[in-house]
Short mmCIF file of C-alpha atoms in Angstrom, two decimals:
data_model
loop_
_atom_site.label_atom_id
_atom_site.label_comp_id
_atom_site.label_asym_id
_atom_site.label_seq_id
_atom_site.Cartn_x
_atom_site.Cartn_y
_atom_site.Cartn_z
CA MET O 1 0.00 0.00 0.00
CA ASN O 2 1.64 3.24 -1.15
CA ASN O 3 1.53 6.41 0.89
CA LYS O 4 -1.01 8.21 -1.33
CA ILE O 5 -3.56 5.39 -1.08
CA ALA O 6 -2.90 5.08 2.66
CA PHE O 7 -3.50 8.81 3.14
CA ILE O 8 -6.78 8.76 1.18
CA LEU O 9 -7.97 5.69 3.10
CA PHE O 10 -7.03 7.30 6.39
CA VAL O 11 -8.95 10.51 5.56
CA LEU O 12 -12.01 8.50 4.50
CA ILE O 13 -12.01 6.50 7.74
CA VAL O 14 -11.60 9.65 9.85
CA GLY O 15 -14.51 11.20 7.95
CA LEU O 16 -16.64 8.10 8.55
CA VAL O 17 -15.84 7.86 12.24
CA SER O 18 -16.55 11.57 12.71
CA PHE O 19 -19.89 11.33 10.91
CA LEU O 20 -20.97 8.31 12.97
CA ARG O 21 -20.13 10.09 16.25
CA PHE O 22 -21.63 13.52 15.48
CA TYR O 23 -24.60 12.85 13.17
CA LYS O 24 -27.83 13.77 15.06
CA LEU O 25 -25.86 13.78 18.30
CA SER O 26 -28.36 16.10 19.98
CA SER O 27 -31.36 13.90 19.21
CA VAL O 28 -30.03 10.33 19.16
CA PRO O 29 -30.11 8.99 21.84
CA PRO O 30 -33.48 10.70 22.46
CA GLY O 31 -32.73 13.01 25.37
CA VAL O 32 -30.13 12.67 28.09
CA ASN O 33 -29.94 9.72 30.44
CA ARG O 34 -29.77 10.24 34.20
CA ASP O 35 -25.97 10.37 34.40
CA GLU O 36 -25.77 12.80 31.48
CA ALA O 37 -28.28 15.12 33.14
CA SER O 38 -26.32 14.95 36.40
CA ILE O 39 -22.97 15.65 34.76
CA GLY O 40 -24.43 18.45 32.64
CA TYR O 41 -26.00 20.20 35.61
CA THR O 42 -22.93 19.68 37.80
CA ALA O 43 -20.77 21.27 35.07
CA TYR O 44 -23.29 24.13 34.87
CA SER O 45 -23.12 24.55 38.65
CA ILE O 46 -19.30 24.53 38.60
CA LEU O 47 -19.32 27.08 35.78
CA HIS O 48 -21.55 29.55 37.62
CA THR O 49 -20.67 28.98 41.30
CA GLY O 50 -17.49 26.90 41.44
CA ARG O 51 -19.46 24.37 43.51
CA ASP O 52 -21.34 21.13 42.87
CA GLU O 53 -25.04 20.73 43.71
CA TYR O 54 -24.12 19.90 47.32
CA GLY O 55 -22.23 23.18 47.66
CA ARG O 56 -18.72 21.67 47.67
CA LEU O 57 -16.05 23.95 46.18
CA PHE O 58 -14.27 22.49 43.11
CA PRO O 59 -14.41 18.88 44.36
CA PHE O 60 -12.42 15.95 42.98
CA SER O 61 -15.15 13.46 43.81
CA PHE O 62 -18.79 14.32 43.07
CA GLN O 63 -21.46 12.77 45.27
CA SER O 64 -24.19 13.12 42.62
CA PHE O 65 -26.79 10.39 43.33
CA GLY O 66 -24.47 8.80 45.88
CA ASP O 67 -22.49 7.09 43.13
CA TRP O 68 -19.51 9.47 43.56
CA LYS O 69 -18.51 10.43 40.03
CA LEU O 70 -14.88 11.10 39.17
CA PRO O 71 -13.86 14.63 38.14
CA LEU O 72 -12.22 14.51 34.72
CA TYR O 73 -15.27 14.25 32.48
CA ILE O 74 -17.30 16.73 34.52
CA TYR O 75 -14.61 19.40 34.27
CA ALA O 76 -14.16 18.57 30.57
CA VAL O 77 -17.84 19.37 30.00
CA VAL O 78 -17.66 22.80 31.69
CA PRO O 79 -16.28 24.75 28.66
CA PHE O 80 -18.78 23.08 26.33
CA VAL O 81 -21.67 24.06 28.61
CA SER O 82 -20.25 27.59 28.61
CA VAL O 83 -20.30 27.75 24.80
CA LEU O 84 -23.24 25.49 23.87
CA GLY O 85 -25.45 25.92 26.93
CA MET O 86 -26.74 23.06 29.05
CA SER O 87 -27.76 20.68 26.27
CA GLU O 88 -27.36 17.16 24.96
CA LEU O 89 -24.67 18.36 22.57
CA ALA O 90 -22.62 20.02 25.33
CA VAL O 91 -22.66 16.91 27.53
CA ARG O 92 -21.90 14.48 24.69
CA PHE O 93 -19.38 16.52 22.69
CA PRO O 94 -16.28 15.52 24.73
CA SER O 95 -17.19 11.83 24.54
CA ALA O 96 -17.72 12.01 20.77
CA LEU O 97 -14.37 13.75 20.40
CA PHE O 98 -12.60 11.18 22.59
CA GLY O 99 -14.27 8.40 20.57
CA ILE O 100 -12.95 9.80 17.29
CA LEU O 101 -9.46 10.27 18.69
CA SER O 102 -9.49 6.74 20.13
CA VAL O 103 -10.03 5.27 16.66
CA PHE O 104 -7.13 7.36 15.35
CA LEU O 105 -4.93 6.26 18.28
CA THR O 106 -5.90 2.63 17.72
CA TYR O 107 -4.37 2.88 14.25
CA LEU O 108 -1.18 4.41 15.67
CA LEU O 109 -0.91 1.82 18.44
CA ILE O 110 -1.23 -1.17 16.08
CA LYS O 111 1.28 0.37 13.70
CA GLU O 112 3.64 0.99 16.64
CA LEU O 113 3.27 -2.53 18.03
CA PHE O 114 3.38 -4.59 14.83
CA GLY O 115 4.67 -2.27 12.10
CA ASN O 116 1.94 -3.52 9.76
CA ARG O 117 -0.01 -0.77 8.03
CA VAL O 118 -2.63 -3.14 6.58
CA MET O 119 -3.34 -4.61 10.01
CA ALA O 120 -3.56 -1.11 11.45
CA PHE O 121 -6.11 -0.08 8.81
CA ILE O 122 -8.26 -3.19 9.30
CA THR O 123 -8.31 -2.57 13.05
CA MET O 124 -9.09 1.12 12.50
CA ILE O 125 -12.06 0.31 10.24
CA LEU O 126 -13.46 -2.20 12.73
CA ALA O 127 -13.08 0.33 15.54
CA ALA O 128 -14.64 3.11 13.45
CA ILE O 129 -17.90 1.23 12.86
CA SER O 130 -17.97 -0.73 16.14
CA PRO O 131 -21.47 -0.61 17.76
CA TRP O 132 -19.73 -0.53 21.15
CA SER O 133 -17.67 2.53 20.30
CA ILE O 134 -20.42 4.31 18.37
CA HIS O 135 -22.90 4.06 21.23
CA LEU O 136 -20.52 5.01 24.05
CA SER O 137 -19.10 7.87 21.98
CA ARG O 138 -22.59 9.29 21.48
CA VAL O 139 -23.40 9.48 25.20
CA GLU O 140 -21.48 10.86 28.15
CA SER O 141 -19.01 8.06 28.84
CA GLU O 142 -16.22 8.22 31.37
CA SER O 143 -15.00 4.79 30.27
CA ASN O 144 -14.70 6.07 26.69
CA THR O 145 -12.56 8.92 28.01
CA ALA O 146 -10.39 6.43 29.91
CA VAL O 147 -9.88 4.33 26.76
CA PHE O 148 -8.62 7.41 24.91
CA LEU O 149 -6.15 8.19 27.72
CA THR O 150 -5.01 4.57 27.94
CA LEU O 151 -4.31 4.41 24.21
CA LEU O 152 -2.43 7.73 24.27
CA GLY O 153 -0.46 6.70 27.34
CA MET O 154 0.49 3.36 25.77
CA ILE O 155 1.65 4.95 22.52
CA LEU O 156 3.79 7.55 24.30
CA PHE O 157 5.26 4.86 26.58
CA LEU O 158 6.20 2.62 23.64
CA LYS O 159 7.73 5.52 21.71
CA SER O 160 9.79 6.49 24.76
CA LEU O 161 11.49 3.07 24.57
CA LYS O 162 12.73 3.72 21.01
CA PHE O 163 13.58 7.42 21.02
CA LYS O 164 12.81 10.58 22.99
CA LYS O 165 12.99 8.98 26.41
CA TRP O 166 11.22 12.00 27.91
CA LEU O 167 7.94 10.79 26.35
CA ILE O 168 7.60 8.37 29.26
CA VAL O 169 6.59 11.31 31.47
CA PRO O 170 3.51 12.39 29.45
CA GLY O 171 2.79 8.69 28.86
CA LEU O 172 2.60 7.92 32.57
CA PHE O 173 0.72 11.19 33.09
CA CYS O 174 -1.98 9.93 30.70
CA PHE O 175 -2.16 6.62 32.58
CA ALA O 176 -2.53 8.56 35.83
CA LEU O 177 -5.36 10.64 34.34
CA THR O 178 -7.38 7.45 33.76
CA TYR O 179 -7.71 7.23 37.56
CA PHE O 180 -9.45 10.64 37.41
CA ALA O 181 -11.70 9.52 34.53
CA TYR O 182 -13.29 6.19 35.40
CA ALA O 183 -13.53 4.05 38.54
CA GLY O 184 -12.96 0.78 36.70
CA ASN O 185 -9.51 2.01 35.75
CA HIS O 186 -8.46 1.88 39.39
CA VAL O 187 -8.19 -1.85 38.64
CA PHE O 188 -7.51 -1.93 34.90
CA THR O 189 -4.82 0.77 34.74
CA THR O 190 -3.01 -0.58 37.79
CA LEU O 191 -2.83 -4.12 36.39
CA SER O 192 -1.97 -2.83 32.90
CA LEU O 193 0.98 -0.86 34.26
CA VAL O 194 2.23 -3.96 36.07
CA VAL O 195 2.01 -5.88 32.78
CA VAL O 196 3.70 -3.14 30.74
CA PHE O 197 6.56 -2.62 33.18
CA TYR O 198 7.13 -6.38 33.37
CA LEU O 199 7.03 -7.03 29.62
CA TYR O 200 9.31 -4.09 28.78
CA ARG O 201 11.48 -4.20 31.90
CA SER O 202 14.68 -4.71 29.90
CA LYS O 203 13.95 -1.74 27.61
CA ILE O 204 12.82 0.85 30.14
CA PRO O 205 15.68 3.34 30.60
CA ARG O 206 16.94 3.76 34.19
CA THR O 207 17.12 7.53 33.99
CA LYS O 208 16.02 10.55 36.00
CA VAL O 209 13.26 11.15 33.45
CA THR O 210 11.79 7.70 34.10
CA PHE O 211 12.02 8.30 37.83
CA VAL O 212 10.18 11.64 37.46
CA GLY O 213 7.43 9.91 35.44
CA ILE O 214 6.96 7.19 38.06
CA ILE O 215 6.86 9.70 40.92
CA LEU O 216 4.29 11.76 39.00
CA LEU O 217 2.17 8.65 38.48
CA ILE O 218 2.35 7.66 42.16
CA VAL O 219 1.53 11.16 43.40
CA MET O 220 -1.45 11.59 41.08
CA ALA O 221 -2.77 8.10 41.80
CA GLY O 222 -2.33 8.56 45.53
CA PHE O 223 -4.13 11.89 45.43
CA ILE O 224 -7.22 10.65 43.61
CA PHE O 225 -7.31 7.42 45.63
CA SER O 226 -7.36 9.51 48.79
CA LYS O 227 -10.43 11.32 47.45
CA THR O 228 -12.27 8.32 46.08
CA LEU O 229 -11.11 4.79 46.83
CA PHE O 230 -10.42 5.42 50.52
CA GLU O 231 -13.33 7.83 51.11
CA ALA O 232 -16.23 8.34 48.72
CA ASN O 233 -15.92 5.15 46.69
CA THR O 234 -16.44 2.97 49.74
CA THR O 235 -20.12 3.87 49.34
CA LYS O 236 -20.04 3.32 45.58
CA ILE O 237 -18.28 -0.02 45.84
CA SER O 238 -20.71 -1.26 48.49
CA GLY O 239 -23.61 -0.20 46.28
CA ILE O 240 -22.57 -1.87 43.02
CA SER O 241 -20.64 -4.89 44.34
CA ILE O 242 -22.05 -8.40 44.10
CA PHE O 243 -22.96 -8.07 47.80
CA GLY O 244 -24.52 -4.61 47.37
CA ASP O 245 -28.06 -5.98 47.65
CA PRO O 246 -28.71 -7.63 51.07
CA SER O 247 -31.45 -9.76 49.50
CA VAL O 248 -28.77 -11.50 47.42
CA VAL O 249 -26.96 -12.62 50.58
CA HIS O 250 -30.24 -13.93 51.94
CA ALA O 251 -31.25 -15.74 48.72
CA LYS O 252 -27.85 -17.12 47.72
CA ILE O 253 -26.29 -17.91 51.11
CA GLU O 254 -28.72 -17.97 54.02
CA ILE O 255 -31.65 -19.80 52.38
CA PRO O 256 -29.48 -22.59 50.84
CA ARG O 257 -27.68 -22.99 54.17
CA ASN O 258 -31.00 -23.41 55.99
CA GLU O 259 -32.09 -26.12 53.55
CA HIS O 260 -29.53 -28.47 55.11
CA SER O 261 -30.61 -30.64 58.02
CA ASP O 262 -27.78 -29.12 60.03
CA SER O 263 -27.34 -25.51 58.94
CA GLN O 264 -24.37 -25.05 61.29
CA SER O 265 -22.32 -28.03 60.11
CA LEU O 266 -18.78 -27.48 58.84
CA PHE O 267 -19.69 -28.74 55.35
CA THR O 268 -22.65 -26.35 55.15
CA LYS O 269 -20.53 -23.39 56.19
CA ILE O 270 -17.82 -24.30 53.67
CA VAL O 271 -20.17 -24.42 50.66
CA HIS O 272 -22.56 -21.62 51.68
CA ASN O 273 -20.67 -18.46 52.66
CA ARG O 274 -19.71 -15.10 51.21
CA VAL O 275 -16.32 -16.24 49.98
CA ALA O 276 -17.66 -19.30 48.12
CA TYR O 277 -20.56 -17.34 46.61
CA GLY O 278 -18.30 -14.41 45.73
CA MET O 279 -15.75 -16.60 43.94
CA GLU O 280 -18.47 -18.38 41.98
CA LYS O 281 -20.24 -15.15 41.02
CA VAL O 282 -17.06 -13.32 40.00
CA ALA O 283 -16.01 -16.31 37.85
CA GLN O 284 -19.42 -16.38 36.19
CA ASN O 285 -19.33 -12.63 35.56
CA TYR O 286 -15.85 -12.85 34.10
CA LEU O 287 -16.74 -15.66 31.69
CA ASN O 288 -20.01 -13.97 30.71
CA ALA O 289 -17.97 -10.97 29.59
CA PHE O 290 -16.77 -13.14 26.68
CA SER O 291 -20.11 -14.84 26.06
CA PRO O 292 -21.67 -14.71 22.56
CA GLU O 293 -24.84 -13.23 24.08
CA PHE O 294 -22.96 -10.25 25.53
CA LEU O 295 -20.59 -9.69 22.62
CA PHE O 296 -22.79 -10.41 19.61
CA ILE O 297 -26.48 -10.78 20.51
CA LYS O 298 -27.81 -8.58 23.35
CA GLY O 299 -24.98 -6.66 24.99
CA GLY O 300 -25.38 -5.62 28.64
CA SER O 301 -28.57 -5.12 30.62
CA ASN O 302 -28.21 -1.34 31.14
CA ASN O 303 -30.42 0.45 28.60
CA SER O 304 -28.12 3.49 28.63
CA HIS O 305 -25.27 1.53 27.06
CA ASN O 306 -26.92 -0.71 24.46
CA ILE O 307 -29.78 -0.65 22.02
CA LEU O 308 -32.35 -3.42 22.30
CA ASN O 309 -31.33 -6.85 21.01
CA PHE O 310 -28.03 -5.85 19.43
CA GLY O 311 -24.64 -6.93 20.69
CA ASN O 312 -21.50 -4.92 21.29
CA MET O 313 -19.93 -6.38 18.16
CA TYR O 314 -21.33 -7.40 14.78
CA LEU O 315 -22.34 -11.04 14.31
CA ILE O 316 -20.08 -11.24 11.26
CA GLU O 317 -17.09 -10.53 13.52
CA ALA O 318 -17.62 -13.68 15.61
CA PRO O 319 -15.71 -16.19 13.43
CA PHE O 320 -12.87 -13.72 12.91
CA LEU O 321 -12.56 -13.01 16.62
CA PHE O 322 -12.26 -16.75 17.21
CA ALA O 323 -9.72 -17.09 14.38
CA GLY O 324 -7.75 -14.15 15.75
CA LEU O 325 -7.48 -15.80 19.16
CA ILE O 326 -6.22 -19.00 17.53
CA TYR O 327 -3.64 -17.00 15.59
CA LEU O 328 -2.44 -15.16 18.68
CA PHE O 329 -2.12 -18.31 20.78
CA ALA O 330 -0.71 -20.61 18.12
CA LYS O 331 1.19 -18.43 15.66
CA LYS O 332 2.15 -15.03 17.00
CA LYS O 333 5.34 -14.57 19.00
CA GLY O 334 6.87 -11.79 21.07
CA ARG O 335 6.01 -9.49 23.92
CA GLU O 336 3.47 -7.64 21.78
CA LYS O 337 1.36 -10.80 21.66
CA HIS O 338 1.45 -11.04 25.44
CA LEU O 339 0.52 -7.37 25.78
CA VAL O 340 -2.57 -7.84 23.58
CA LEU O 341 -3.70 -11.02 25.36
CA LEU O 342 -3.14 -9.65 28.85
CA TRP O 343 -4.94 -6.40 27.95
CA LEU O 344 -7.81 -8.53 26.64
CA PHE O 345 -8.08 -10.75 29.72
CA ILE O 346 -7.48 -8.04 32.35
CA SER O 347 -10.30 -5.84 31.00
CA PRO O 348 -13.29 -7.71 32.53
CA LEU O 349 -11.83 -7.96 36.05
CA ALA O 350 -13.18 -4.66 37.42
CA ALA O 351 -16.68 -5.29 36.05
CA SER O 352 -16.69 -8.88 37.34
CA ILE O 353 -16.98 -7.81 40.97
CA THR O 354 -20.17 -5.81 40.29
CA LYS O 355 -23.72 -7.08 40.61
CA ASP O 356 -24.95 -6.31 37.07
CA ALA O 357 -22.05 -7.76 35.08
CA PRO O 358 -21.36 -8.19 32.25
CA HIS O 359 -21.65 -4.44 31.89
CA THR O 360 -21.05 -2.70 28.55
CA ASN O 361 -19.67 0.53 30.02
CA ARG O 362 -17.49 -1.08 32.71
CA MET O 363 -16.08 -3.52 30.15
CA PHE O 364 -15.14 -0.90 27.56
CA ALA O 365 -11.43 -1.05 28.36
CA VAL O 366 -11.37 -4.20 26.22
CA PHE O 367 -12.68 -2.38 23.13
CA PRO O 368 -9.52 -1.72 21.08
CA MET O 369 -8.20 -5.23 21.68
CA LEU O 370 -11.36 -6.93 20.43
CA SER O 371 -11.12 -4.96 17.18
CA LEU O 372 -7.45 -5.91 16.94
CA VAL O 373 -8.05 -9.63 17.55
CA SER O 374 -10.82 -9.64 14.93
CA ALA O 375 -8.44 -7.87 12.55
CA PHE O 376 -5.82 -10.56 13.20
CA GLY O 377 -8.41 -13.18 12.29
CA ILE O 378 -9.32 -11.42 9.04
CA TYR O 379 -5.69 -10.83 8.09
CA TRP O 380 -4.57 -14.36 8.93
CA LEU O 381 -7.42 -16.11 7.11
CA PHE O 382 -7.13 -14.06 3.93
CA THR O 383 -3.32 -13.91 3.72
CA GLU O 384 -2.14 -17.26 5.09
CA VAL O 385 -4.92 -19.83 5.55
CA ILE O 386 -6.89 -19.47 2.29
CA LYS O 387 -4.38 -20.02 -0.49
CA LYS O 388 -6.45 -20.32 -3.68
CA ASN O 389 -7.07 -16.91 -5.21
CA LEU O 390 -10.53 -17.74 -6.58
CA LEU O 391 -11.80 -19.04 -3.24
CA LYS O 392 -10.12 -16.14 -1.44
CA ASN O 393 -11.80 -13.57 -3.68
CA ILE O 394 -15.22 -15.20 -3.35
CA LEU O 395 -15.02 -15.41 0.43
CA LEU O 396 -13.60 -11.90 0.73
CA GLY O 397 -16.44 -10.53 -1.40
CA LEU O 398 -19.00 -12.45 0.67
CA PHE O 399 -17.43 -11.16 3.89
CA ILE O 400 -17.54 -7.54 2.70
CA VAL O 401 -21.19 -7.86 1.62
CA LEU O 402 -22.24 -9.45 4.92
CA PHE O 403 -20.27 -6.88 6.92
CA ILE O 404 -21.91 -3.99 5.07
CA LEU O 405 -25.33 -5.61 5.58
CA ASN O 406 -24.66 -6.07 9.31
CA PHE O 407 -23.51 -2.44 9.54
CA LEU O 408 -26.59 -1.13 7.70
CA ILE O 409 -28.89 -3.13 9.99
CA TYR O 410 -27.24 -1.46 12.98
CA MET O 411 -27.56 1.98 11.38
CA ASP O 412 -31.27 1.35 10.78
CA ARG O 413 -31.90 0.16 14.34
CA TYR O 414 -29.81 2.90 15.93
CA PHE O 415 -30.93 5.99 14.02
CA VAL O 416 -34.50 4.99 13.09
CA HIS O 417 -35.98 2.51 15.57
CA PHE O 418 -33.96 3.14 18.74
CA PRO O 419 -34.97 6.81 19.26
CA ARG O 420 -38.60 5.93 18.59
CA ASN O 421 -39.06 2.66 20.47
CA GLU O 422 -36.65 3.08 23.40
CA ALA O 423 -37.34 6.73 24.25
CA PHE O 424 -38.93 5.55 27.52
CA ASN O 425 -35.42 4.89 28.88
CA TRP O 426 -34.10 8.35 27.99
CA GLY O 427 -34.82 11.96 28.81
CA ILE O 428 -37.01 13.10 25.93
CA GLY O 429 -40.18 12.60 28.01
CA TYR O 430 -38.75 14.72 30.82
CA LYS O 431 -37.77 17.35 28.26
CA ALA O 432 -41.37 17.59 27.03
CA LEU O 433 -42.60 17.64 30.62
CA GLY O 434 -40.25 20.52 31.42
CA GLU O 435 -41.60 22.50 28.45
CA LEU O 436 -45.17 21.89 29.64
CA LEU O 437 -44.45 22.98 33.22
CA LYS O 438 -42.99 26.27 31.92
CA GLU O 439 -46.35 27.29 30.47
CA PRO O 440 -48.04 30.24 32.27
CA SER O 441 -50.84 28.08 33.70
CA PHE O 442 -48.26 25.87 35.47
CA SER O 443 -45.26 28.12 36.03
CA SER O 444 -46.24 29.47 39.46
CA ARG O 445 -47.89 26.41 40.99
CA LYS O 446 -46.49 23.77 43.31
CA ILE O 447 -45.49 20.54 41.53
CA ILE O 448 -45.85 17.14 43.20
CA MET O 449 -44.23 14.33 41.22
CA THR O 450 -43.92 10.60 41.86
CA ARG O 451 -40.96 8.21 41.76
CA PRO O 452 -38.14 10.18 43.38
CA GLN O 453 -35.95 7.08 42.96
CA TYR O 454 -35.90 7.80 39.19
CA SER O 455 -34.25 11.19 39.89
CA PRO O 456 -36.83 13.32 38.03
CA ASN O 457 -35.32 16.40 39.70
CA ILE O 458 -32.09 16.15 37.72
CA TYR O 459 -33.91 16.05 34.37
CA LEU O 460 -36.08 19.03 35.30
CA ILE O 461 -33.16 21.25 36.37
CA PHE O 462 -31.18 20.15 33.30
CA TYR O 463 -33.88 20.95 30.76
CA ASN O 464 -35.14 24.04 32.64
CA PRO O 465 -31.83 25.44 33.95
CA TYR O 466 -32.26 26.19 37.63
CA ASP O 467 -30.05 28.68 39.43
CA PRO O 468 -27.26 26.53 40.98
CA ALA O 469 -26.80 28.77 44.03
CA SER O 470 -30.52 28.48 44.81
CA TYR O 471 -30.55 24.73 44.23
CA GLN O 472 -27.60 24.21 46.58
CA LYS O 473 -29.59 25.91 49.36
CA GLU O 474 -33.05 24.52 48.60
CA ALA O 475 -32.47 20.85 47.79
CA VAL O 476 -33.74 18.54 50.54
CA ARG O 477 -32.80 14.89 50.22
CA TYR O 478 -34.10 11.59 51.48
CA PRO O 479 -31.76 9.49 53.68
CA PRO O 480 -29.39 7.32 51.61
CA THR O 481 -30.79 3.97 50.50
CA ARG O 482 -29.15 0.79 51.77
CA ASP O 483 -26.90 0.71 48.70
CA GLY O 484 -25.84 4.34 49.24
CA PHE O 485 -27.93 6.21 46.67
CA VAL O 486 -29.53 9.55 47.46
CA ASP O 487 -32.87 10.85 46.12
CA VAL O 488 -34.10 14.43 46.24
CA ARG O 489 -37.29 15.08 48.23
CA GLN O 490 -37.88 18.69 47.23
CA PHE O 491 -36.49 21.99 46.00
CA GLY O 492 -38.22 25.26 45.11
CA ARG O 493 -41.79 24.52 44.07
CA TYR O 494 -41.06 20.84 43.35
CA GLU O 495 -41.78 17.94 45.70
CA PHE O 496 -40.99 14.31 44.85
CA ARG O 497 -42.96 11.60 46.64
CA ASP O 498 -45.85 9.19 46.26
CA ILE O 499 -49.11 10.97 45.48
CA ASP O 500 -52.01 10.53 47.90
CA TRP O 501 -54.76 11.14 45.36
CA GLU O 502 -57.50 11.71 47.92
CA LYS O 503 -55.54 14.35 49.86
CA ASP O 504 -53.37 15.90 47.17
CA LEU O 505 -56.30 16.59 44.80
CA LYS O 506 -57.59 19.02 47.42
CA LYS O 507 -54.40 21.07 47.29
CA ASP O 508 -53.61 23.93 44.92
CA ALA O 509 -50.99 21.98 43.03
CA VAL O 510 -50.04 20.24 39.81
CA LEU O 511 -49.73 16.46 40.15
CA VAL O 512 -47.32 14.66 37.84
CA ALA O 513 -47.33 10.88 37.70
CA TRP O 514 -46.41 8.13 35.30
CA SER O 515 -49.48 7.60 33.17
CA SER O 516 -49.91 4.00 34.32
CA GLU O 517 -50.21 5.21 37.94
CA VAL O 518 -53.10 7.62 37.47
CA PRO O 519 -56.57 6.19 38.24
CA GLU O 520 -58.89 6.32 35.24
CA ASP O 521 -61.66 8.17 37.12
CA ILE O 522 -59.23 10.99 37.95
CA LYS O 523 -58.13 11.27 34.32
CA HIS O 524 -61.76 11.86 33.36
CA SER O 525 -62.64 14.18 36.27
CA TYR O 526 -59.83 16.72 36.18
CA GLU O 527 -58.03 18.78 33.59
CA LYS O 528 -55.13 16.66 32.40
CA HIS O 529 -52.27 16.83 29.96
CA GLU O 530 -50.47 13.81 28.53
CA VAL O 531 -46.74 13.83 27.82
CA THR O 532 -46.20 11.41 24.95
CA LEU O 533 -43.15 9.73 23.48
CA PRO O 534 -42.17 9.52 19.79
CA ASN O 535 -43.94 6.15 19.45
CA GLY O 536 -47.20 7.66 20.70
CA GLU O 537 -47.13 6.11 24.17
CA SER O 538 -48.04 8.32 27.12
CA MET O 539 -45.22 8.65 29.66
CA PHE O 540 -46.53 11.25 32.12
CA THR O 541 -50.00 12.46 33.04
CA VAL O 542 -50.20 15.99 34.45
CA ILE O 543 -53.27 16.77 36.58
CA LYS O 544 -54.37 20.30 37.55
CA THR O 545 -56.15 20.07 40.88
CA LYS O 546 -58.14 23.31 40.62
#
C-alpha cells in the first residue's frame, strides 16, 4: 500500500468515524440519560458557582446520586456548557471527540506494536464502525474517556522506549489521568501498568526522566485514591458490588444454608458463605464478559449503554474473533502478543466484581483489543490460511457484503428505531414535561411528582436550567438507600414523593405521575395533559387540581 492510497484511506475513515459520532448527536439517543443530566447540571453549577449541587467547592469526587462520580469528564464538560449551553450536545461533545481520537490512536498503536499498516487499517475500520464505540461515543461516557487516555499513554510509553525517552513522562501522566476519569480504571490501569513494566522491563531506561514519570504517576494516583477509593468510593463499591443488595446474601447464602438438616455443620458453612458465593459469582461474571450473548447478541442489561437486542460487536465478527485468538495463541510470537492477550483478559476484572455484570460501560477497556483480535483473524485467514485466489476472492467478497449488511442493519436500528421505540429509557419525556411545566398556567404552581428514585429532579433542572446557588440551598434529600444512593425530596416549588390522590387533589398543586399510575376516574374528572413519546405512548400524566 503506497503512501497516497494510505492517506486517502485514512482521511475516509476519519470522515466516517466523525460522521458516525456527530450525526444527530443532539437527538439520538433521544434526550439525556440520568448520568448525562447529572454531569451536565454539575458542570453548569461549577461554571456559575465553582461548587457542585451539594455546595462543595471544586471537588475531585462528586457525590451526585451517591455514586460518587470522578472529576475529569465533569470538568471537561464545563467549557462546552459555557459555549453550547446546558444541552445534549454540550454533555456528549467531549465523549464524541474522545471516541474519534481513540479510533485514530488505535491505528497508531497497532502500527507501533506490529509495524503492519494493513493490520492497522483493518483494526481502525473495525473500531470506526464498532457498535460498542459508536454508542458510548454518542453518550457521556467516562469509560470512553479512559480508553482514549489509555491508548495515548500506551503509545507515548512505547515511543519512549525507542527514542525521545522524555515521552515516558507524558505517557505515565496519561495513565494517571485514567484514575481521574473512570472508577474501573483503578483496577484496569493498575494491572496494565504492572504488565507493561514487566514485559518491557529490559527496555525501560533507568534515567532521572523515568524516575520523574513514576513519581508523578504515584503522586497523582495517591491523590485521587485519597479522594475516592479510601473515602467516597467505599459507598459506591458497596452499592454496586455483588454483595450490594442484602437480599442476594439472603437468597444465595442464608436460604441454601437453611435447607440443610444441620445448617451449622462445617460442610454447610464451607459451601454456603460469602467467599464461596463471591468466587463463583465473579467467575461467572468474568466468563459472561466473553459470552456470545454479551458480545454479539444482546450486549449488557443497562439500557443506557446498548440498544435493544443488538450486541456490542457485529455477528459477522464472531468467526474472525475466534480465528484471531487461535492466531495469537498458536502463531504469533513476542512481547506484543502477550501485551494484547493480557490487555484482553485483564479488561473484565473490574466489572466482574459488580452485581450487574457483564456491563457494557465497565467492560469498555477491552474495546480496542477486540477490534485488533478480529483484525488478526481477518488478516490471517485471507493472507495465510486461504491459499487459492478464486476461493479467497469469493469469500472476501462475501465477507464484505455481509459486513456492510450487518452495519446497515445497525444503522437502521440505531438511528430509526432506537430513538422511537426506546425513548422511555431516555430523557425526551422529561424534556417535554419541562416544556409543559414552563407554560403560564403551570409556572407558578407547586409541583408534586412521583418516583423520586428515578431522579426526576435532575432532568427538570437540566432541561429548565435552575439557578445553581438556589438549588444548593433549597435541595432537601431523602436518607441514603441501603446501597448508598440519594434521592431528592424537594427543591423550590417541586416535591418528589408518592401521590395521595385523595388528599393531594384538594391542594392547589399540579400532580405529575407516570401515566400507568393515574386512576382512570381521575383522568376523566380533572383537567389533564399527557406527555407522549415519539412512538405515541403516554409517559406522564399531568393533573391540575383546581
